Tab-separated table of C-alpha atoms and ligand atoms in Angstrom:
chain	number	residue	atom	x	y	z
Y	139	MET	CA	-9.649	2.312	-1.495
Y	140	ASP	CA	-13.079	1.957	0.110
Y	141	ASN	CA	-15.210	0.049	-2.318
Y	142	PHE	CA	-18.384	-0.326	-0.316
Y	143	TYR	CA	-21.411	1.755	0.562
Y	144	PRO	CA	-21.406	4.392	1.944
Y	145	PHE	CA	-18.756	5.570	-0.485
Y	146	GLU	CA	-16.463	8.381	0.600
Y	147	ASN	CA	-14.257	10.702	-1.365
Y	148	THR	CA	-10.854	9.554	-0.176
Y	149	PRO	CA	-8.011	12.086	-0.525
Y	150	LEU	CA	-5.757	11.919	-3.569
Y	151	PRO	CA	-2.345	10.296	-3.057
Y	152	TYR	CA	-0.799	13.701	-3.937
Y	153	SER	CA	-1.707	17.356	-3.504
Y	154	TYR	CA	-3.857	19.259	-5.987
Y	155	ASP	CA	-0.824	21.199	-7.243
Y	156	ALA	CA	1.439	18.136	-7.494
Y	157	LEU	CA	0.949	17.560	-11.216
Y	158	GLU	CA	1.817	21.126	-12.267
Y	159	PRO	CA	2.666	22.242	-14.872
Y	160	TYR	CA	1.049	19.370	-16.779
Y	161	ILE	CA	-2.323	19.292	-15.016
Y	162	ASP	CA	-3.213	22.537	-13.275
Y	163	THR	CA	-4.158	22.879	-9.616
Y	164	LYS	CA	-7.650	24.284	-10.153
Y	165	THR	CA	-8.595	21.502	-12.546
Y	166	MET	CA	-7.405	18.840	-10.094
Y	167	GLU	CA	-9.281	20.474	-7.215
Y	168	LEU	CA	-12.578	20.809	-9.089
Y	169	HIS	CA	-12.223	17.400	-10.668
Y	170	HIS	CA	-11.731	15.616	-7.350
Y	171	ASN	CA	-13.663	17.822	-4.981
Y	172	ARG	CA	-16.709	18.516	-7.143
Y	173	HIS	CA	-16.975	16.148	-10.107
Y	174	LEU	CA	-15.971	12.945	-8.308
Y	175	GLN	CA	-17.805	14.050	-5.151
Y	176	THR	CA	-21.035	14.371	-7.153
Y	177	TYR	CA	-20.700	10.826	-8.521
Y	178	ILE	CA	-20.062	9.559	-4.991
Y	179	ASP	CA	-23.092	11.404	-3.596
Y	180	ASN	CA	-25.348	10.138	-6.381
Y	181	LEU	CA	-24.079	6.563	-6.040
Y	182	ASN	CA	-24.829	6.637	-2.312
Y	183	LYS	CA	-28.257	8.120	-3.037
Y	184	ALA	CA	-29.042	5.328	-5.499
Y	185	LEU	CA	-27.987	2.631	-3.033
Y	186	ASN	CA	-29.544	4.204	0.045
Y	187	PRO	CA	-33.000	2.577	-0.370
Y	188	HIS	CA	-31.408	-0.823	-1.197
Y	189	PRO	CA	-29.812	-2.364	1.895
Y	190	GLU	CA	-29.578	-5.687	0.025
Y	191	LEU	CA	-27.003	-4.119	-2.322
Y	192	GLN	CA	-25.013	-2.213	0.246
Y	193	ASN	CA	-22.579	-5.032	0.988
Y	194	LEU	CA	-21.611	-5.446	-2.677
Y	195	SER	CA	-18.305	-3.999	-3.798
Y	196	LEU	CA	-18.233	-1.354	-6.508
Y	197	GLU	CA	-16.400	-3.744	-8.863
Y	198	PHE	CA	-18.949	-6.504	-8.257
Y	199	MET	CA	-21.853	-4.181	-9.064
Y	200	LEU	CA	-20.174	-2.959	-12.257
Y	201	LYS	CA	-19.421	-6.533	-13.333
Y	202	ASN	CA	-22.961	-7.662	-12.640
Y	203	LEU	CA	-25.130	-4.728	-13.715
Y	204	CYS	CA	-27.380	-7.054	-15.698
Y	205	ARG	CA	-28.172	-9.037	-12.528
Y	206	LEU	CA	-29.082	-5.986	-10.459
Y	207	PRO	CA	-32.543	-4.387	-10.393
Y	208	ALA	CA	-33.261	-2.956	-13.859
Y	209	GLU	CA	-34.465	0.381	-12.503
Y	210	LEU	CA	-31.080	0.841	-10.836
Y	211	SER	CA	-28.758	-0.164	-13.643
Y	212	LEU	CA	-28.580	3.252	-15.322
Y	213	ALA	CA	-27.835	5.061	-12.055
Y	214	LEU	CA	-25.214	2.449	-11.148
Y	215	ARG	CA	-23.612	2.517	-14.599
Y	216	ARG	CA	-23.376	6.311	-14.564
Y	217	ASN	CA	-22.510	6.963	-10.942
Y	218	GLY	CA	-20.746	3.714	-10.090
Y	219	GLY	CA	-18.787	4.053	-13.322
Y	220	GLY	CA	-18.106	7.698	-12.495
Y	221	VAL	CA	-16.623	6.710	-9.148
Y	222	TYR	CA	-14.630	3.764	-10.525
Y	223	ASN	CA	-13.269	5.611	-13.578
Y	224	HIS	CA	-12.275	8.737	-11.676
Y	225	ARG	CA	-10.533	6.887	-8.861
Y	226	PHE	CA	-8.719	4.810	-11.452
Y	227	TYR	CA	-7.680	7.931	-13.349
Y	228	PHE	CA	-6.433	9.785	-10.270
Y	229	ASP	CA	-4.559	6.678	-9.096
Y	230	SER	CA	-2.900	6.379	-12.507
Y	231	MET	CA	-1.017	9.654	-12.085
Y	232	THR	CA	2.022	10.529	-9.998
Y	233	THR	CA	4.493	13.330	-9.397
Y	234	ALA	CA	7.365	10.928	-10.078
Y	235	SER	CA	6.645	9.319	-13.428
Y	236	THR	CA	9.266	6.752	-14.352
Y	237	LEU	CA	8.904	4.116	-17.024
Y	238	ASN	CA	8.875	0.553	-15.734
Y	239	PRO	CA	11.392	-1.381	-17.909
Y	240	GLN	CA	9.389	-4.653	-17.997
Y	241	LEU	CA	6.272	-2.760	-19.027
Y	242	GLU	CA	8.236	-0.911	-21.696
Y	243	ASN	CA	9.469	-4.240	-23.093
Y	244	GLU	CA	5.999	-5.745	-23.138
Y	245	LEU	CA	4.376	-2.711	-24.758
Y	246	THR	CA	7.181	-2.669	-27.324
Y	247	THR	CA	6.416	-6.307	-28.151
Y	248	ALA	CA	2.686	-5.623	-28.326
Y	249	PHE	CA	2.710	-2.381	-30.323
Y	250	GLY	CA	6.075	-2.311	-32.149
Y	251	SER	CA	7.703	0.342	-29.968
Y	252	PHE	CA	6.896	2.322	-26.875
Y	253	GLU	CA	6.408	5.425	-29.022
Y	254	ALA	CA	4.024	3.479	-31.243
Y	255	PHE	CA	2.036	2.471	-28.166
Y	256	LYS	CA	1.809	6.122	-27.076
Y	257	GLU	CA	0.727	7.179	-30.548
Y	258	ARG	CA	-2.004	4.519	-30.677
Y	259	PHE	CA	-3.182	5.393	-27.171
Y	260	LYS	CA	-3.244	9.097	-28.002
Y	261	ASN	CA	-5.179	8.535	-31.217
Y	262	ALA	CA	-7.730	6.409	-29.367
Y	263	ALA	CA	-8.183	9.104	-26.715
Y	264	LEU	CA	-8.542	11.733	-29.450
Y	265	SER	CA	-11.128	9.593	-31.242
Y	266	VAL	CA	-13.622	9.703	-28.350
Y	267	PHE	CA	-16.461	11.870	-29.676
Y	268	GLY	CA	-17.837	13.883	-26.774
Y	269	SER	CA	-17.090	12.563	-23.306
Y	270	GLY	CA	-15.389	9.344	-22.297
Y	271	TYR	CA	-12.094	7.620	-21.634
Y	272	GLY	CA	-9.155	5.991	-23.389
Y	273	TRP	CA	-7.915	2.754	-21.780
Y	274	LEU	CA	-5.059	0.293	-21.852
Y	275	VAL	CA	-6.451	-3.090	-20.818
Y	276	TYR	CA	-5.141	-6.655	-20.510
Y	277	ASN	CA	-7.138	-9.829	-20.989
Y	278	GLY	CA	-4.637	-12.208	-19.416
Y	279	GLU	CA	-2.817	-12.685	-22.741
Y	280	ASN	CA	-2.846	-9.493	-24.759
Y	281	TYR	CA	-2.766	-5.777	-24.302
Y	282	SER	CA	-5.481	-3.713	-26.021
Y	283	ILE	CA	-6.320	-0.052	-26.344
Y	284	ILE	CA	-10.031	0.691	-26.115
Y	285	THR	CA	-12.342	3.631	-25.464
Y	286	THR	CA	-15.524	3.973	-23.446
Y	287	LYS	CA	-18.257	6.573	-23.706
Y	288	ASN	CA	-19.536	8.749	-20.870
Y	289	GLN	CA	-18.893	6.894	-17.588
Y	290	ASN	CA	-18.985	3.376	-19.003
Y	291	THR	CA	-16.233	1.105	-17.731
Y	292	PRO	CA	-14.446	-1.540	-19.794
Y	293	ASP	CA	-16.077	-4.972	-19.485
Y	294	LEU	CA	-14.542	-6.019	-16.175
Y	295	LYS	CA	-15.360	-9.657	-16.872
Y	296	LEU	CA	-13.089	-9.582	-19.936
Y	297	TYR	CA	-10.394	-7.125	-19.047
Y	298	ILE	CA	-8.038	-6.028	-16.316
Y	299	PRO	CA	-7.917	-2.233	-16.747
Y	300	LEU	CA	-4.327	-0.989	-16.578
Y	301	LEU	CA	-4.497	2.720	-17.429
Y	302	ASN	CA	-7.127	5.284	-18.332
Y	303	ILE	CA	-7.273	8.906	-19.380
Y	304	ASP	CA	-10.347	11.023	-18.724
Y	305	VAL	CA	-11.099	13.027	-21.875
Y	306	TRP	CA	-14.229	14.780	-20.606
Y	307	GLU	CA	-13.597	18.493	-21.197
Y	308	HIS	CA	-13.668	19.151	-17.439
Y	309	ALA	CA	-10.395	17.192	-17.214
Y	310	TYR	CA	-8.468	19.766	-19.267
Y	311	TYR	CA	-10.528	22.771	-20.376
Y	312	LEU	CA	-9.220	25.338	-17.835
Y	313	LYS	CA	-5.611	24.869	-18.958
Y	314	HIS	CA	-5.774	23.389	-22.429
Y	315	TYR	CA	-9.084	24.889	-23.612
Y	316	ASN	CA	-10.323	22.773	-26.518
Y	317	GLU	CA	-6.919	21.271	-27.307
Y	318	ARG	CA	-7.320	17.704	-26.147
Y	319	ASN	CA	-4.150	16.670	-27.990
Y	320	LYS	CA	-2.019	19.007	-25.843
Y	321	TYR	CA	-3.658	17.706	-22.669
Y	322	ILE	CA	-2.844	14.130	-23.689
Y	323	ASP	CA	0.795	15.057	-24.403
Y	324	ASP	CA	1.051	16.734	-20.986
Y	325	TRP	CA	-0.698	13.837	-19.252
Y	326	PHE	CA	1.911	11.357	-20.537
Y	327	ASN	CA	4.407	13.143	-18.235
Y	328	VAL	CA	2.489	12.195	-15.091
Y	329	VAL	CA	1.491	8.582	-15.815
Y	330	ASN	CA	2.303	6.176	-13.008
Y	331	TRP	CA	3.843	3.399	-15.126
Y	332	GLU	CA	4.817	1.397	-12.051
Y	333	LYS	CA	1.156	1.311	-11.047
Y	334	VAL	CA	0.152	0.270	-14.567
Y	335	TYR	CA	2.523	-2.707	-14.449
Y	336	MET	CA	1.442	-3.620	-10.920
Y	337	ARG	CA	-2.201	-3.760	-12.015
Y	338	LYS	CA	-1.327	-6.273	-14.719
Y	339	GLY	CA	-0.356	-8.682	-11.949
Y	340	GLY	CA	-3.997	-8.720	-10.816
Y	341	GLN	CA	-6.415	-11.535	-11.516
Y	342	ILE	CA	-9.527	-11.601	-13.667
Y	343	GLY	CA	-12.485	-12.849	-11.745
R	122	LIG	MN1	-13.787	13.485	-15.033
C-alpha cells in the first residue's frame, strides 16, 4: 500500500466481479475507480501546495490532524479519511472468506458468541444515520464495535482498526437499493477474517 504523496489508486487485490453475487461488479468498479479515485485526487490536490507535509504517511496525518495546519484539517479529514477508509474496506474483503478459528474464539469470548458479534456489528452498521462506517476495533486489550460518520476514521491513537463496512449508499444502492440490511448480510460472506486477525497483531503507536 503506498501511503505517501502523491497517492495512487492501487489495483484491488481481486477483480471487480470477484465478489459476485454478494457485491455486484458495477458497484465495485464505480466504488474503486470513481469514488476512491476522487478522494485520492482531492487528497493530492490538498497536499500539492504543502511540500513540508508530503513526506508524512497517511496514517500519521490522520493521527495528528490537530497538529497540522488548521486550514487543511477538513480537507485531510475528508479526503485522507476517504482514502484510508476505502482502502481498508476493499482490503477487508476476499473471494475466499474463511473464518479464522482463533478470531472466532476471541470474538465469542468478547461478545458471547460469533453470531452475537455479527448481530451487534450489523446493528451498529444499520444505526449509522446517513453516510459512514461500522468498525470492529481493538485497543490492545478489548474488542469494540464503533461507528464513524462521513469519512471520519476511528481514533488511530486509541484503536487498531480490524474491520470496517462502508454503509454509504454508493456501496450498495445499485444491487440492494435502500435495503442496507440485505447488503450487510451479503457482505458477511466476503469478509477476509484472516486479514482481520492479522491486523490485530499490529502495534498501536
Ligand atoms: Mn465508499
